[in-house]
């Protein structure tokens, strides 16, 4: 009997009987097992990666808290500044987010200073301890300033215009009597006698040597020198014996302060060493 006839005979006895072919009962492909293993492997790696990332995040948070709590600057030493106050220098160096953190400051200013600030050549920042830094200011060498078109024009020992500003700097004398018709930043003031700038620098250095500061240095048409201390004027004449005149002036000046008049030292020499004061 053929298979087909046998099947029909059985079905007549049991209409609900269903024949399942061997092809329909093939076991699932082994690829299914591999997929389950791959899926499990990916999950395990993601869990490990997540754990590593969480650990790293926790470490970073702990390090951040430690740095913030242990590297806060509480003591600042500022030296070398004249034009700017200590507070202004501190703001330039420590301004911005986390500017009071010594560790971040040491990274920010490592192997480099601060430049491109008016009147300042360079500023160095040194971290001396976790809570202490030192700011060293190197200001540009200013010999004096002239007033021009409502601004203060500062120049160095060579007469080169260093800065212009609307603010006056204490300790830098105003120079008057010089004739010029224009001012160009980083160029020399166009005066008739360029040698006058060396004289100005010498005068300011000598005054500083003896702890004196003139309000003005005046040059007349013949470049004769007069120093002004308030209402008191000191006529020095030419630059001969200028060092000796200023050395002597340190003993006379206290008696002149508050007075109005002229101290005539133009005839001072090694032989005469004479001077006189004529009160207004």
PDB file of C-alpha atoms in Angstrom:
ATOM      1  CA  UNK A   1       0.000   0.000   0.000  1.00  0.00           C
ATOM      2  CA  UNK A   2       1.313   3.374  -0.938  1.00  0.00           C
ATOM      3  CA  UNK A   3       2.080   5.949   1.755  1.00  0.00           C
ATOM      4  CA  UNK A   4      -0.615   8.240   0.424  1.00  0.00           C
ATOM      5  CA  UNK A   5      -3.308   5.525   0.630  1.00  0.00           C
ATOM      6  CA  UNK A   6      -2.168   4.590   4.131  1.00  0.00           C
ATOM      7  CA  UNK A   7      -2.433   8.202   5.289  1.00  0.00           C
ATOM      8  CA  UNK A   8      -5.917   8.568   3.808  1.00  0.00           C
ATOM      9  CA  UNK A   9      -7.034   5.377   5.525  1.00  0.00           C
ATOM     10  CA  UNK A  10      -5.783   6.636   8.922  1.00  0.00           C
ATOM     11  CA  UNK A  11      -7.408  10.053   8.429  1.00  0.00           C
ATOM     12  CA  UNK A  12     -10.761   8.434   7.785  1.00  0.00           C
ATOM     13  CA  UNK A  13     -10.515   6.770  11.179  1.00  0.00           C
ATOM     14  CA  UNK A  14      -9.298  10.040  12.891  1.00  0.00           C
ATOM     15  CA  UNK A  15     -10.124  13.205  10.962  1.00  0.00           C
ATOM     16  CA  UNK A  16      -8.147  15.372  13.509  1.00  0.00           C
ATOM     17  CA  UNK A  17      -4.964  13.533  12.932  1.00  0.00           C
ATOM     18  CA  UNK A  18      -2.201  15.734  11.465  1.00  0.00           C
ATOM     19  CA  UNK A  19       0.885  14.425   9.828  1.00  0.00           C
ATOM     20  CA  UNK A  20       4.065  16.246  10.677  1.00  0.00           C
ATOM     21  CA  UNK A  21       6.851  15.819   8.227  1.00  0.00           C
ATOM     22  CA  UNK A  22      10.384  15.273   9.348  1.00  0.00           C
ATOM     23  CA  UNK A  23      11.357  18.617   7.748  1.00  0.00           C
ATOM     24  CA  UNK A  24       8.930  20.406  10.084  1.00  0.00           C
ATOM     25  CA  UNK A  25      10.598  18.858  13.141  1.00  0.00           C
ATOM     26  CA  UNK A  26      14.149  19.972  12.362  1.00  0.00           C
ATOM     27  CA  UNK A  27      15.888  21.311  15.460  1.00  0.00           C
ATOM     28  CA  UNK A  28      16.526  25.058  15.591  1.00  0.00           C
ATOM     29  CA  UNK A  29      19.659  26.192  13.918  1.00  0.00           C
ATOM     30  CA  UNK A  30      22.765  26.345  16.107  1.00  0.00           C
ATOM     31  CA  UNK A  31      23.045  30.054  15.078  1.00  0.00           C
ATOM     32  CA  UNK A  32      20.343  30.809  17.623  1.00  0.00           C
ATOM     33  CA  UNK A  33      22.620  29.683  20.424  1.00  0.00           C
ATOM     34  CA  UNK A  34      25.438  31.819  19.096  1.00  0.00           C
ATOM     35  CA  UNK A  35      23.117  34.837  18.959  1.00  0.00           C
ATOM     36  CA  UNK A  36      22.184  34.335  22.603  1.00  0.00           C
ATOM     37  CA  UNK A  37      25.862  34.119  23.542  1.00  0.00           C
ATOM     38  CA  UNK A  38      26.721  37.286  21.550  1.00  0.00           C
ATOM     39  CA  UNK A  39      23.807  39.133  23.121  1.00  0.00           C
ATOM     40  CA  UNK A  40      24.955  38.107  26.583  1.00  0.00           C
ATOM     41  CA  UNK A  41      28.566  39.093  25.792  1.00  0.00           C
ATOM     42  CA  UNK A  42      27.521  42.573  24.673  1.00  0.00           C
ATOM     43  CA  UNK A  43      25.456  43.063  27.815  1.00  0.00           C
ATOM     44  CA  UNK A  44      28.356  42.043  30.010  1.00  0.00           C
ATOM     45  CA  UNK A  45      30.734  44.431  28.247  1.00  0.00           C
ATOM     46  CA  UNK A  46      28.235  47.289  28.565  1.00  0.00           C
ATOM     47  CA  UNK A  47      27.920  46.618  32.287  1.00  0.00           C
ATOM     48  CA  UNK A  48      31.693  46.626  32.698  1.00  0.00           C
ATOM     49  CA  UNK A  49      32.022  49.810  30.652  1.00  0.00           C
ATOM     50  CA  UNK A  50      29.294  51.500  32.682  1.00  0.00           C
ATOM     51  CA  UNK A  51      31.013  50.492  35.909  1.00  0.00           C
ATOM     52  CA  UNK A  52      34.338  51.888  34.661  1.00  0.00           C
ATOM     53  CA  UNK A  53      32.733  55.144  33.598  1.00  0.00           C
ATOM     54  CA  UNK A  54      30.948  55.521  36.926  1.00  0.00           C
ATOM     55  CA  UNK A  55      34.198  54.841  38.779  1.00  0.00           C
ATOM     56  CA  UNK A  56      36.011  57.415  36.629  1.00  0.00           C
ATOM     57  CA  UNK A  57      33.253  59.952  37.198  1.00  0.00           C
ATOM     58  CA  UNK A  58      33.408  59.350  40.928  1.00  0.00           C
ATOM     59  CA  UNK A  59      37.184  59.811  40.889  1.00  0.00           C
ATOM     60  CA  UNK A  60      36.902  63.072  38.960  1.00  0.00           C
ATOM     61  CA  UNK A  61      34.283  64.423  41.340  1.00  0.00           C
ATOM     62  CA  UNK A  62      36.421  63.496  44.341  1.00  0.00           C
ATOM     63  CA  UNK A  63      39.510  65.069  42.744  1.00  0.00           C
ATOM     64  CA  UNK A  64      37.538  68.242  41.934  1.00  0.00           C
ATOM     65  CA  UNK A  65      36.302  68.565  45.520  1.00  0.00           C
ATOM     66  CA  UNK A  66      39.811  67.961  46.877  1.00  0.00           C
ATOM     67  CA  UNK A  67      41.403  70.576  44.587  1.00  0.00           C
ATOM     68  CA  UNK A  68      38.733  73.184  45.330  1.00  0.00           C
ATOM     69  CA  UNK A  69      39.032  72.658  49.080  1.00  0.00           C
ATOM     70  CA  UNK A  70      42.813  72.424  49.329  1.00  0.00           C
ATOM     71  CA  UNK A  71      44.207  74.853  46.724  1.00  0.00           C
ATOM     72  CA  UNK A  72      42.316  78.059  47.491  1.00  0.00           C
ATOM     73  CA  UNK A  73      44.551  81.140  47.518  1.00  0.00           C
ATOM     74  CA  UNK A  74      44.321  83.147  50.738  1.00  0.00           C
ATOM     75  CA  UNK A  75      47.607  85.093  50.574  1.00  0.00           C
ATOM     76  CA  UNK A  76      48.817  87.189  47.620  1.00  0.00           C
ATOM     77  CA  UNK A  77      52.120  89.093  47.438  1.00  0.00           C
ATOM     78  CA  UNK A  78      52.275  91.861  44.801  1.00  0.00           C
ATOM     79  CA  UNK A  79      55.537  93.651  44.080  1.00  0.00           C
ATOM     80  CA  UNK A  80      56.933  96.059  41.507  1.00  0.00           C
ATOM     81  CA  UNK A  81      53.652  97.826  40.692  1.00  0.00           C
ATOM     82  CA  UNK A  82      53.353 101.628  40.595  1.00  0.00           C
ATOM     83  CA  UNK A  83      50.759 102.483  37.987  1.00  0.00           C
ATOM     84  CA  UNK A  84      48.204  99.907  39.176  1.00  0.00           C
ATOM     85  CA  UNK A  85      47.034  99.159  42.712  1.00  0.00           C
ATOM     86  CA  UNK A  86      47.505  95.748  44.315  1.00  0.00           C
ATOM     87  CA  UNK A  87      43.791  95.057  43.894  1.00  0.00           C
ATOM     88  CA  UNK A  88      43.900  95.902  40.177  1.00  0.00           C
ATOM     89  CA  UNK A  89      46.901  93.601  39.655  1.00  0.00           C
ATOM     90  CA  UNK A  90      45.128  90.785  41.511  1.00  0.00           C
ATOM     91  CA  UNK A  91      42.036  91.206  39.344  1.00  0.00           C
ATOM     92  CA  UNK A  92      44.146  90.993  36.167  1.00  0.00           C
ATOM     93  CA  UNK A  93      45.806  87.774  37.326  1.00  0.00           C
ATOM     94  CA  UNK A  94      43.043  86.073  39.304  1.00  0.00           C
ATOM     95  CA  UNK A  95      39.924  87.253  37.493  1.00  0.00           C
ATOM     96  CA  UNK A  96      37.515  84.734  36.062  1.00  0.00           C
ATOM     97  CA  UNK A  97      36.248  81.336  37.185  1.00  0.00           C
ATOM     98  CA  UNK A  98      38.513  79.548  39.696  1.00  0.00           C
ATOM     99  CA  UNK A  99      40.969  82.436  39.560  1.00  0.00           C
ATOM    100  CA  UNK A 100      41.676  81.911  43.256  1.00  0.00           C
ATOM    101  CA  UNK A 101      42.837  78.320  42.791  1.00  0.00           C
ATOM    102  CA  UNK A 102      46.624  78.001  43.042  1.00  0.00           C
ATOM    103  CA  UNK A 103      46.812  74.713  41.119  1.00  0.00           C
ATOM    104  CA  UNK A 104      44.912  76.085  38.140  1.00  0.00           C
ATOM    105  CA  UNK A 105      46.928  79.328  38.293  1.00  0.00           C
ATOM    106  CA  UNK A 106      50.180  77.352  38.186  1.00  0.00           C
ATOM    107  CA  UNK A 107      48.963  75.526  35.066  1.00  0.00           C
ATOM    108  CA  UNK A 108      47.666  78.717  33.459  1.00  0.00           C
ATOM    109  CA  UNK A 109      50.872  80.720  33.920  1.00  0.00           C
ATOM    110  CA  UNK A 110      53.449  77.940  33.752  1.00  0.00           C
ATOM    111  CA  UNK A 111      56.443  79.012  31.631  1.00  0.00           C
ATOM    112  CA  UNK A 112      54.731  82.223  30.564  1.00  0.00           C
ATOM    113  CA  UNK A 113      53.985  85.654  31.935  1.00  0.00           C
ATOM    114  CA  UNK A 114      51.222  88.157  31.324  1.00  0.00           C
ATOM    115  CA  UNK A 115      51.760  90.653  28.548  1.00  0.00           C
ATOM    116  CA  UNK A 116      49.872  93.289  26.526  1.00  0.00           C
ATOM    117  CA  UNK A 117      48.804  95.336  29.551  1.00  0.00           C
ATOM    118  CA  UNK A 118      49.253  99.127  29.358  1.00  0.00           C
ATOM    119  CA  UNK A 119      52.271 100.406  31.322  1.00  0.00           C
ATOM    120  CA  UNK A 120      53.405  96.849  32.095  1.00  0.00           C
ATOM    121  CA  UNK A 121      56.198  95.007  30.340  1.00  0.00           C
ATOM    122  CA  UNK A 122      55.530  91.658  32.007  1.00  0.00           C
ATOM    123  CA  UNK A 123      53.932  90.034  35.052  1.00  0.00           C
ATOM    124  CA  UNK A 124      55.171  86.750  36.499  1.00  0.00           C
ATOM    125  CA  UNK A 125      53.000  84.554  38.718  1.00  0.00           C
ATOM    126  CA  UNK A 126      54.710  82.200  41.184  1.00  0.00           C
ATOM    127  CA  UNK A 127      52.844  79.677  43.332  1.00  0.00           C
ATOM    128  CA  UNK A 128      54.761  79.536  46.629  1.00  0.00           C
ATOM    129  CA  UNK A 129      52.330  77.265  48.476  1.00  0.00           C
ATOM    130  CA  UNK A 130      48.841  75.822  48.088  1.00  0.00           C
ATOM    131  CA  UNK A 131      47.353  79.010  49.513  1.00  0.00           C
ATOM    132  CA  UNK A 132      50.028  81.553  48.558  1.00  0.00           C
ATOM    133  CA  UNK A 133      51.055  83.163  45.267  1.00  0.00           C
ATOM    134  CA  UNK A 134      53.461  85.978  44.371  1.00  0.00           C
ATOM    135  CA  UNK A 135      52.823  88.385  41.479  1.00  0.00           C
ATOM    136  CA  UNK A 136      55.919  90.207  40.247  1.00  0.00           C
ATOM    137  CA  UNK A 137      55.200  93.247  38.076  1.00  0.00           C
ATOM    138  CA  UNK A 138      57.747  94.637  35.628  1.00  0.00           C
ATOM    139  CA  UNK A 139      56.498  98.055  34.587  1.00  0.00           C
ATOM    140  CA  UNK A 140      57.717  99.869  31.522  1.00  0.00           C
ATOM    141  CA  UNK A 141      60.512 102.348  32.269  1.00  0.00           C
ATOM    142  CA  UNK A 142      58.826 105.744  32.178  1.00  0.00           C
ATOM    143  CA  UNK A 143      60.890 108.922  32.290  1.00  0.00           C
ATOM    144  CA  UNK A 144      57.972 111.347  32.298  1.00  0.00           C
ATOM    145  CA  UNK A 145      54.801 112.428  30.569  1.00  0.00           C
ATOM    146  CA  UNK A 146      53.478 115.365  28.585  1.00  0.00           C
ATOM    147  CA  UNK A 147      49.904 116.576  28.338  1.00  0.00           C
ATOM    148  CA  UNK A 148      48.594 116.502  24.774  1.00  0.00           C
ATOM    149  CA  UNK A 149      45.027 116.896  23.498  1.00  0.00           C
ATOM    150  CA  UNK A 150      43.466 116.022  26.828  1.00  0.00           C
ATOM    151  CA  UNK A 151      45.572 112.900  27.387  1.00  0.00           C
ATOM    152  CA  UNK A 152      48.706 112.045  29.319  1.00  0.00           C
ATOM    153  CA  UNK A 153      51.430 110.845  26.972  1.00  0.00           C
ATOM    154  CA  UNK A 154      54.081 108.740  28.733  1.00  0.00           C
ATOM    155  CA  UNK A 155      57.550 108.301  27.255  1.00  0.00           C
ATOM    156  CA  UNK A 156      60.700 106.355  28.154  1.00  0.00           C
ATOM    157  CA  UNK A 157      64.345 107.400  28.480  1.00  0.00           C
ATOM    158  CA  UNK A 158      64.681 107.679  24.706  1.00  0.00           C
ATOM    159  CA  UNK A 159      61.562 109.780  24.296  1.00  0.00           C
ATOM    160  CA  UNK A 160      59.624 106.872  22.795  1.00  0.00           C
ATOM    161  CA  UNK A 161      55.904 107.155  23.496  1.00  0.00           C
ATOM    162  CA  UNK A 162      55.076 104.100  25.610  1.00  0.00           C
ATOM    163  CA  UNK A 163      51.432 104.687  26.501  1.00  0.00           C
ATOM    164  CA  UNK A 164      48.717 107.310  26.404  1.00  0.00           C
ATOM    165  CA  UNK A 165      46.065 107.523  29.089  1.00  0.00           C
ATOM    166  CA  UNK A 166      43.375 109.717  30.593  1.00  0.00           C
ATOM    167  CA  UNK A 167      44.704 108.859  34.060  1.00  0.00           C
ATOM    168  CA  UNK A 168      47.722 110.372  35.747  1.00  0.00           C
ATOM    169  CA  UNK A 169      50.311 108.041  37.287  1.00  0.00           C
ATOM    170  CA  UNK A 170      51.705 109.064  40.654  1.00  0.00           C
ATOM    171  CA  UNK A 171      55.470 109.313  40.871  1.00  0.00           C
ATOM    172  CA  UNK A 172      55.957 110.140  37.173  1.00  0.00           C
ATOM    173  CA  UNK A 173      56.734 113.858  36.628  1.00  0.00           C
ATOM    174  CA  UNK A 174      55.012 115.993  34.041  1.00  0.00           C
ATOM    175  CA  UNK A 175      57.424 117.579  31.582  1.00  0.00           C
ATOM    176  CA  UNK A 176      56.449 120.994  30.266  1.00  0.00           C
ATOM    177  CA  UNK A 177      57.988 123.427  27.834  1.00  0.00           C
ATOM    178  CA  UNK A 178      58.818 120.890  25.135  1.00  0.00           C
ATOM    179  CA  UNK A 179      57.600 121.796  21.648  1.00  0.00           C
ATOM    180  CA  UNK A 180      56.109 119.135  19.352  1.00  0.00           C
ATOM    181  CA  UNK A 181      53.217 119.030  16.905  1.00  0.00           C
ATOM    182  CA  UNK A 182      52.136 115.396  16.953  1.00  0.00           C
ATOM    183  CA  UNK A 183      52.308 112.180  18.968  1.00  0.00           C
ATOM    184  CA  UNK A 184      52.630 108.650  17.592  1.00  0.00           C
ATOM    185  CA  UNK A 185      52.559 105.616  19.869  1.00  0.00           C
ATOM    186  CA  UNK A 186      55.887 103.706  19.950  1.00  0.00           C
ATOM    187  CA  UNK A 187      57.695 106.550  18.220  1.00  0.00           C
ATOM    188  CA  UNK A 188      59.869 109.323  19.658  1.00  0.00           C
ATOM    189  CA  UNK A 189      58.330 112.648  20.538  1.00  0.00           C
ATOM    190  CA  UNK A 190      59.406 115.017  17.724  1.00  0.00           C
ATOM    191  CA  UNK A 191      61.234 117.640  19.814  1.00  0.00           C
ATOM    192  CA  UNK A 192      64.012 119.889  18.576  1.00  0.00           C
ATOM    193  CA  UNK A 193      66.598 118.494  21.030  1.00  0.00           C
ATOM    194  CA  UNK A 194      66.315 114.683  21.429  1.00  0.00           C
ATOM    195  CA  UNK A 195      69.105 114.717  24.042  1.00  0.00           C
ATOM    196  CA  UNK A 196      66.631 116.286  26.450  1.00  0.00           C
ATOM    197  CA  UNK A 197      65.147 112.861  27.195  1.00  0.00           C
ATOM    198  CA  UNK A 198      68.422 111.606  28.667  1.00  0.00           C
ATOM    199  CA  UNK A 199      68.450 114.712  30.881  1.00  0.00           C
ATOM    200  CA  UNK A 200      64.889 114.002  32.005  1.00  0.00           C
ATOM    201  CA  UNK A 201      65.744 110.415  32.893  1.00  0.00           C
ATOM    202  CA  UNK A 202      68.837 111.524  34.813  1.00  0.00           C
ATOM    203  CA  UNK A 203      66.778 114.067  36.766  1.00  0.00           C
ATOM    204  CA  UNK A 204      64.056 111.551  37.670  1.00  0.00           C
ATOM    205  CA  UNK A 205      66.644 108.957  38.712  1.00  0.00           C
ATOM    206  CA  UNK A 206      68.482 111.457  40.890  1.00  0.00           C
ATOM    207  CA  UNK A 207      65.240 112.593  42.510  1.00  0.00           C
ATOM    208  CA  UNK A 208      64.238 109.002  43.164  1.00  0.00           C
ATOM    209  CA  UNK A 209      67.680 108.283  44.625  1.00  0.00           C
ATOM    210  CA  UNK A 210      67.035 110.863  47.340  1.00  0.00           C
ATOM    211  CA  UNK A 211      63.354 110.018  47.775  1.00  0.00           C
ATOM    212  CA  UNK A 212      62.062 113.167  46.100  1.00  0.00           C
ATOM    213  CA  UNK A 213      59.366 113.500  43.475  1.00  0.00           C
ATOM    214  CA  UNK A 214      58.857 116.676  41.442  1.00  0.00           C
ATOM    215  CA  UNK A 215      55.400 117.602  40.247  1.00  0.00           C
ATOM    216  CA  UNK A 216      56.783 119.049  37.028  1.00  0.00           C
ATOM    217  CA  UNK A 217      60.026 119.421  35.116  1.00  0.00           C
ATOM    218  CA  UNK A 218      59.997 122.596  33.073  1.00  0.00           C
ATOM    219  CA  UNK A 219      62.286 123.422  30.143  1.00  0.00           C
ATOM    220  CA  UNK A 220      62.404 126.968  28.821  1.00  0.00           C
ATOM    221  CA  UNK A 221      63.257 127.915  25.229  1.00  0.00           C
ATOM    222  CA  UNK A 222      66.972 127.432  25.992  1.00  0.00           C
ATOM    223  CA  UNK A 223      66.360 124.091  27.719  1.00  0.00           C
ATOM    224  CA  UNK A 224      67.138 125.543  31.150  1.00  0.00           C
ATOM    225  CA  UNK A 225      65.651 123.307  33.838  1.00  0.00           C
ATOM    226  CA  UNK A 226      63.214 124.237  36.603  1.00  0.00           C
ATOM    227  CA  UNK A 227      61.688 121.720  39.018  1.00  0.00           C
ATOM    228  CA  UNK A 228      58.292 122.395  40.561  1.00  0.00           C
ATOM    229  CA  UNK A 229      57.300 121.086  43.990  1.00  0.00           C
ATOM    230  CA  UNK A 230      53.845 122.509  44.536  1.00  0.00           C
ATOM    231  CA  UNK A 231      54.239 126.302  44.526  1.00  0.00           C
ATOM    232  CA  UNK A 232      57.985 126.098  45.147  1.00  0.00           C
ATOM    233  CA  UNK A 233      60.201 126.272  42.050  1.00  0.00           C
ATOM    234  CA  UNK A 234      63.820 125.165  41.907  1.00  0.00           C
ATOM    235  CA  UNK A 235      65.789 126.742  39.061  1.00  0.00           C
ATOM    236  CA  UNK A 236      68.608 124.318  38.195  1.00  0.00           C
ATOM    237  CA  UNK A 237      69.742 125.984  34.984  1.00  0.00           C
ATOM    238  CA  UNK A 238      71.592 123.665  32.619  1.00  0.00           C
ATOM    239  CA  UNK A 239      72.471 120.046  33.309  1.00  0.00           C
ATOM    240  CA  UNK A 240      75.993 120.840  34.590  1.00  0.00           C
ATOM    241  CA  UNK A 241      76.440 119.645  38.207  1.00  0.00           C
ATOM    242  CA  UNK A 242      72.873 118.347  38.095  1.00  0.00           C
ATOM    243  CA  UNK A 243      73.655 115.423  40.403  1.00  0.00           C
ATOM    244  CA  UNK A 244      75.323 117.707  42.969  1.00  0.00           C
ATOM    245  CA  UNK A 245      72.464 120.194  42.832  1.00  0.00           C
ATOM    246  CA  UNK A 246      69.836 117.523  43.450  1.00  0.00           C
ATOM    247  CA  UNK A 247      71.915 115.936  46.230  1.00  0.00           C
ATOM    248  CA  UNK A 248      72.020 119.343  47.956  1.00  0.00           C
ATOM    249  CA  UNK A 249      68.333 119.888  47.265  1.00  0.00           C
ATOM    250  CA  UNK A 250      67.338 116.943  49.445  1.00  0.00           C
ATOM    251  CA  UNK A 251      68.367 118.931  52.531  1.00  0.00           C
ATOM    252  CA  UNK A 252      66.721 122.168  51.404  1.00  0.00           C
ATOM    253  CA  UNK A 253      63.419 120.868  50.068  1.00  0.00           C
ATOM    254  CA  UNK A 254      61.721 120.201  53.455  1.00  0.00           C
ATOM    255  CA  UNK A 255      61.970 123.932  54.218  1.00  0.00           C
ATOM    256  CA  UNK A 256      60.472 124.851  50.840  1.00  0.00           C
ATOM    257  CA  UNK A 257      57.350 122.705  50.976  1.00  0.00           C
ATOM    258  CA  UNK A 258      54.254 124.814  51.416  1.00  0.00           C
ATOM    259  CA  UNK A 259      56.030 127.949  50.328  1.00  0.00           C
ATOM    260  CA  UNK A 260      55.702 129.866  47.058  1.00  0.00           C
ATOM    261  CA  UNK A 261      58.865 131.156  45.487  1.00  0.00           C
ATOM    262  CA  UNK A 262      62.032 130.333  43.546  1.00  0.00           C
ATOM    263  CA  UNK A 263      65.172 128.590  44.794  1.00  0.00           C
ATOM    264  CA  UNK A 264      67.929 129.722  42.440  1.00  0.00           C
ATOM    265  CA  UNK A 265      70.646 127.095  42.012  1.00  0.00           C
ATOM    266  CA  UNK A 266      71.701 128.119  38.515  1.00  0.00           C
ATOM    267  CA  UNK A 267      75.067 129.482  39.663  1.00  0.00           C
ATOM    268  CA  UNK A 268      75.903 126.409  41.716  1.00  0.00           C
ATOM    269  CA  UNK A 269      79.441 125.116  41.031  1.00  0.00           C
ATOM    270  CA  UNK A 270      82.327 123.418  42.824  1.00  0.00           C
ATOM    271  CA  UNK A 271      83.673 126.836  43.797  1.00  0.00           C
ATOM    272  CA  UNK A 272      80.600 128.865  44.671  1.00  0.00           C
ATOM    273  CA  UNK A 273      78.022 126.265  45.791  1.00  0.00           C
ATOM    274  CA  UNK A 274      75.707 129.179  46.374  1.00  0.00           C
ATOM    275  CA  UNK A 275      71.938 129.357  46.129  1.00  0.00           C
ATOM    276  CA  UNK A 276      69.209 131.714  47.222  1.00  0.00           C
ATOM    277  CA  UNK A 277      65.442 131.560  47.746  1.00  0.00           C
ATOM    278  CA  UNK A 278      63.197 134.397  46.657  1.00  0.00           C
ATOM    279  CA  UNK A 279      59.712 134.115  48.066  1.00  0.00           C
ATOM    280  CA  UNK A 280      56.734 135.322  46.030  1.00  0.00           C
TER     281      UNK A 280
END
